[in-house]
mmCIF file with all atom_site columns, C-alpha atoms in Angstrom:
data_model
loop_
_atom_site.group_PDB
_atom_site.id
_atom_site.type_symbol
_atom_site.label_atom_id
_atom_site.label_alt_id
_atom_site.label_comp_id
_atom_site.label_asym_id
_atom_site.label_entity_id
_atom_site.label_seq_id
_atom_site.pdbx_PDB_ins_code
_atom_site.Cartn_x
_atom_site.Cartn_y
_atom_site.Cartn_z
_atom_site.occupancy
_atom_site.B_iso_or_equiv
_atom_site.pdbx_formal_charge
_atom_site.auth_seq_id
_atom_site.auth_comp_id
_atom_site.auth_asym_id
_atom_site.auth_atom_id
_atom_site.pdbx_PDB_model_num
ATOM 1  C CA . UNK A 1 1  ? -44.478 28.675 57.314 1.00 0.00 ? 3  UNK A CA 1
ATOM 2  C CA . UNK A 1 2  ? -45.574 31.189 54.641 1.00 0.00 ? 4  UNK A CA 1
ATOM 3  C CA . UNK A 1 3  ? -43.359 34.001 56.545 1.00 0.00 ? 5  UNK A CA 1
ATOM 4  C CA . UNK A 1 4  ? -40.227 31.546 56.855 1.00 0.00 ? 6  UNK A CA 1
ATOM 5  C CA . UNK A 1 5  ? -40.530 30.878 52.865 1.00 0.00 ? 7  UNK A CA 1
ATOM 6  C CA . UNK A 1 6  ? -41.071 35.185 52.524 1.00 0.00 ? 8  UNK A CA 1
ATOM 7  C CA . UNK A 1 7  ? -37.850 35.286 54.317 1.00 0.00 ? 9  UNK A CA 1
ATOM 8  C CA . UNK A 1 8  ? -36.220 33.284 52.720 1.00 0.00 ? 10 UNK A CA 1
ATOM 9  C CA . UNK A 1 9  ? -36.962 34.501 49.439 1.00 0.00 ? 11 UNK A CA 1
ATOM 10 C CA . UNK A 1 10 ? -36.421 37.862 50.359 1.00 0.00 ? 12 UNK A CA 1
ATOM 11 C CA . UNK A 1 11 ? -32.895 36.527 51.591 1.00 0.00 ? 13 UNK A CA 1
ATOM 12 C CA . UNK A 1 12 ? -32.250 34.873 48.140 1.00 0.00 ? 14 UNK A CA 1
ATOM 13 C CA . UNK A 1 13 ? -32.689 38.338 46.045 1.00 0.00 ? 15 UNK A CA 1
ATOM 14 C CA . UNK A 1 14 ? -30.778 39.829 48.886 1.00 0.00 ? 16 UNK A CA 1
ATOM 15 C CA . UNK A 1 15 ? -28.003 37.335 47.881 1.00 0.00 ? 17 UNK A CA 1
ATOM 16 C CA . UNK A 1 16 ? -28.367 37.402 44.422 1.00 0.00 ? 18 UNK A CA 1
ATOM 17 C CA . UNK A 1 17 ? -29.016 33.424 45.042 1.00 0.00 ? 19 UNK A CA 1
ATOM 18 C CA . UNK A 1 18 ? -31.397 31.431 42.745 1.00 0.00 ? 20 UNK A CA 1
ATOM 19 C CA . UNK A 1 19 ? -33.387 28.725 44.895 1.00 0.00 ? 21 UNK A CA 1
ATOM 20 C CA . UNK A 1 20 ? -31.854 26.307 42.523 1.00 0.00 ? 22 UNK A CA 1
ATOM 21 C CA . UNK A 1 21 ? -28.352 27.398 43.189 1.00 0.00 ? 23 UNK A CA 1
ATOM 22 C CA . UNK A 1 22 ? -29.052 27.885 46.824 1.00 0.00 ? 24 UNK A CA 1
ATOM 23 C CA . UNK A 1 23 ? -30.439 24.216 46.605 1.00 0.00 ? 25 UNK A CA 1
ATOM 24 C CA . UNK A 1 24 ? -27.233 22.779 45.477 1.00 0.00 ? 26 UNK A CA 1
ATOM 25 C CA . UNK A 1 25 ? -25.346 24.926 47.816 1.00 0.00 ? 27 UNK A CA 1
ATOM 26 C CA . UNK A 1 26 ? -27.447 23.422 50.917 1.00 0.00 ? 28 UNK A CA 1
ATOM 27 C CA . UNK A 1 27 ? -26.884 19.920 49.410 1.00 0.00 ? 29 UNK A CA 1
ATOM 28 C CA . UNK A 1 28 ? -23.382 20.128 49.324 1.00 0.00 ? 30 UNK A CA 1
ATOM 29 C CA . UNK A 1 29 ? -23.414 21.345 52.625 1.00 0.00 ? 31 UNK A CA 1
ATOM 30 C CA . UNK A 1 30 ? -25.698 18.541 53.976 1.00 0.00 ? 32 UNK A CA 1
ATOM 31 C CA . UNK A 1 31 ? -22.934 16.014 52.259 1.00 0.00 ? 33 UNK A CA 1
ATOM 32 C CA . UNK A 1 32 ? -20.135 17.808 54.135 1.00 0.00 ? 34 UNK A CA 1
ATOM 33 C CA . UNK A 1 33 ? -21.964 17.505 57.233 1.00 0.00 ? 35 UNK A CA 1
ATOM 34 C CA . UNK A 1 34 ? -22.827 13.744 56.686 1.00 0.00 ? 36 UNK A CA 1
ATOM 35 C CA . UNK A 1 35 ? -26.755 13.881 56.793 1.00 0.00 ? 37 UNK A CA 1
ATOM 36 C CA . UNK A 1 36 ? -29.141 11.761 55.193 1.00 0.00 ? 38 UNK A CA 1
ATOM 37 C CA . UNK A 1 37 ? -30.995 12.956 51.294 1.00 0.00 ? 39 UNK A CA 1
ATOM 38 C CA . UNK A 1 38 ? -34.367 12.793 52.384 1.00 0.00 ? 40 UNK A CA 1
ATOM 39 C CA . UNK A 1 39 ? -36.539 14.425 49.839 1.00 0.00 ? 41 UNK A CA 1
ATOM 40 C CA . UNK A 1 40 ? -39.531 16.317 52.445 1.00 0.00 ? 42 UNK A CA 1
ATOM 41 C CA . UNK A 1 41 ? -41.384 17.660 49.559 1.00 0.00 ? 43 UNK A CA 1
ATOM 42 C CA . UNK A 1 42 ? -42.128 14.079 48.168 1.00 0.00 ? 44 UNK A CA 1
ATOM 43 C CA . UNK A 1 43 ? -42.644 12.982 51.759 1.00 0.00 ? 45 UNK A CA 1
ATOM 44 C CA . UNK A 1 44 ? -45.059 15.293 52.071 1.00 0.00 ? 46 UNK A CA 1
ATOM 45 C CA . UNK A 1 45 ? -47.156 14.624 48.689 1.00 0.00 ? 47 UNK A CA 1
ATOM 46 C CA . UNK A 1 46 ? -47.114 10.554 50.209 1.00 0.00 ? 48 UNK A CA 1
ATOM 47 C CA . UNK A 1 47 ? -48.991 11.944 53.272 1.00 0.00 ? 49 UNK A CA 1
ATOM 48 C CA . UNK A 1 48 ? -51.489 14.384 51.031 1.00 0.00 ? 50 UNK A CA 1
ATOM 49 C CA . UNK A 1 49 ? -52.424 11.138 48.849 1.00 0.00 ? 51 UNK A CA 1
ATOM 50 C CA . UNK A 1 50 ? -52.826 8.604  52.222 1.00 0.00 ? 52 UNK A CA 1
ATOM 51 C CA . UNK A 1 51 ? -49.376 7.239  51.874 1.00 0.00 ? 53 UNK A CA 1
ATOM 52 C CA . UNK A 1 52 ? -47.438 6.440  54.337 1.00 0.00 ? 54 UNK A CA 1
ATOM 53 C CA . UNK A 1 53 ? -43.483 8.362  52.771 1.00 0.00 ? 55 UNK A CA 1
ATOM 54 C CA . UNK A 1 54 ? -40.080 6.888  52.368 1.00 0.00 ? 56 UNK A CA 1
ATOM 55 C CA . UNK A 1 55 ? -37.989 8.428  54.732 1.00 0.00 ? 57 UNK A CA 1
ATOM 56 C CA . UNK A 1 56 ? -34.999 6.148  53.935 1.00 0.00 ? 58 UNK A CA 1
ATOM 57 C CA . UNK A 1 57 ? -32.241 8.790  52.925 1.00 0.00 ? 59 UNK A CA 1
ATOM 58 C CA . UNK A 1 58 ? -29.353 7.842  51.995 1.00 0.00 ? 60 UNK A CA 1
ATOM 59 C CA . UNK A 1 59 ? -25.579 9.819  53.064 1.00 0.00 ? 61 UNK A CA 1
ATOM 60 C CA . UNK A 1 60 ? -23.996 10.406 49.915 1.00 0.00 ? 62 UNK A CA 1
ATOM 61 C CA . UNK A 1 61 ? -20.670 11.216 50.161 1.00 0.00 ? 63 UNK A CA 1
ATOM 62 C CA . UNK A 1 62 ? -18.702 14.625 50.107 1.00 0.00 ? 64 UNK A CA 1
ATOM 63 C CA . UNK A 1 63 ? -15.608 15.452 48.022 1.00 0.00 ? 65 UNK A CA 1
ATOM 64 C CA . UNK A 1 64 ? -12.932 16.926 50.000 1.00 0.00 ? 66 UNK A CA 1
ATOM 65 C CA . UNK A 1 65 ? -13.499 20.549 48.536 1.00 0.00 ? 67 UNK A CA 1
ATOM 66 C CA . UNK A 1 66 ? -17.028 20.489 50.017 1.00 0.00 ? 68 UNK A CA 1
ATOM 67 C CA . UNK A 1 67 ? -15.654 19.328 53.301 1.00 0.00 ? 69 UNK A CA 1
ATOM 68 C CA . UNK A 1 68 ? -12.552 21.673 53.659 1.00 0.00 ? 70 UNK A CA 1
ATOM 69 C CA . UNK A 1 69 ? -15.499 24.905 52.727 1.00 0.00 ? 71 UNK A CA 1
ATOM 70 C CA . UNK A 1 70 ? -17.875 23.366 55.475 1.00 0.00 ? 72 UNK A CA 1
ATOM 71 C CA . UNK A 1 71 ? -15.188 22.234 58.407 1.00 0.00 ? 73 UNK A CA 1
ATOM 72 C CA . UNK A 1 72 ? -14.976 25.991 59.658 1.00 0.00 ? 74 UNK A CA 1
ATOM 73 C CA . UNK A 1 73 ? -19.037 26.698 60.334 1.00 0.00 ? 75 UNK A CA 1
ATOM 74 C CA . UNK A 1 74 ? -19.634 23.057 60.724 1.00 0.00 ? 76 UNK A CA 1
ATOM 75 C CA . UNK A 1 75 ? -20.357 23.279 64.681 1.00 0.00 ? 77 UNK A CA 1
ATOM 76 C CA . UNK A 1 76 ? -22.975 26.134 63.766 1.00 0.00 ? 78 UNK A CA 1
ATOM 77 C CA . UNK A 1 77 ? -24.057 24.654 61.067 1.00 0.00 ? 79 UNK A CA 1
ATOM 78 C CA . UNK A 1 78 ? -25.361 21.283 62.824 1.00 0.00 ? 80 UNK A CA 1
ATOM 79 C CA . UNK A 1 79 ? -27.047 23.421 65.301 1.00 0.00 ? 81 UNK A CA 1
ATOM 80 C CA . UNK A 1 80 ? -29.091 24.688 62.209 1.00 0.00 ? 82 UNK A CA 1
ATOM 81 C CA . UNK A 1 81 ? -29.021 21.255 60.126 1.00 0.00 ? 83 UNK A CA 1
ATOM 82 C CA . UNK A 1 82 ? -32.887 20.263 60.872 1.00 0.00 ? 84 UNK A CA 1
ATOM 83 C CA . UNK A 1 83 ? -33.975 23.362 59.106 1.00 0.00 ? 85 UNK A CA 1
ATOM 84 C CA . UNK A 1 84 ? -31.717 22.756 56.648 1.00 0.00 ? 86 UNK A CA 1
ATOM 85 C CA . UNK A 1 85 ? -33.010 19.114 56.077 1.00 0.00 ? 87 UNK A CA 1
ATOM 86 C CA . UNK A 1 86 ? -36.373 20.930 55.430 1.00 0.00 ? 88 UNK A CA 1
ATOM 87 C CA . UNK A 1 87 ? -35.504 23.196 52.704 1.00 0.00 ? 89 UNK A CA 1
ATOM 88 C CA . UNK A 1 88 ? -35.140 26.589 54.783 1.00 0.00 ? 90 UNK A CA 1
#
């Protein structure tokens, strides 16, 4: 995990990309693609305190701008969506 999250950082300065910008980006992209907000990171802090996590997301909805940007990569981009549910 810690070279995935190297990676990725190293990707992000690369791109001139904050992980906060980059965040909204693969939000927006999740929308487009119609998957579930499912916050891991506070899944994950449940589990570390004996909790069992919420894993009801829900699908917010995309605006049509979001949609007509994602519609081109969207076949490749559901091949990749479970990473992208996790953050990478």
């Amino acid at each position: 995990m810690a070279a995935a999250r190297n990676a990725q950082t190293a990707a992000l300065q690369r791109e001139n990309l904050s992980p906060e910008r980059y965040a909204a980006v693969r939000s927006a992209v999740n929308r487009a693609l119609g998957l579930p907000n499912v916050d891991f990171a506070r899944a994950a802090e449940a589990l570390q305190r004996g909790q069992l996590p919420d894993l009801n997301g829900t699908v917010q909805t995309a605006t049509a701008q979001e949609k007509a940007l994602v519609e081109p990569f969207r076949k490749e981009l559901l091949a990749t969506s479970a990473a992208g549910l996790l953050g990478l």
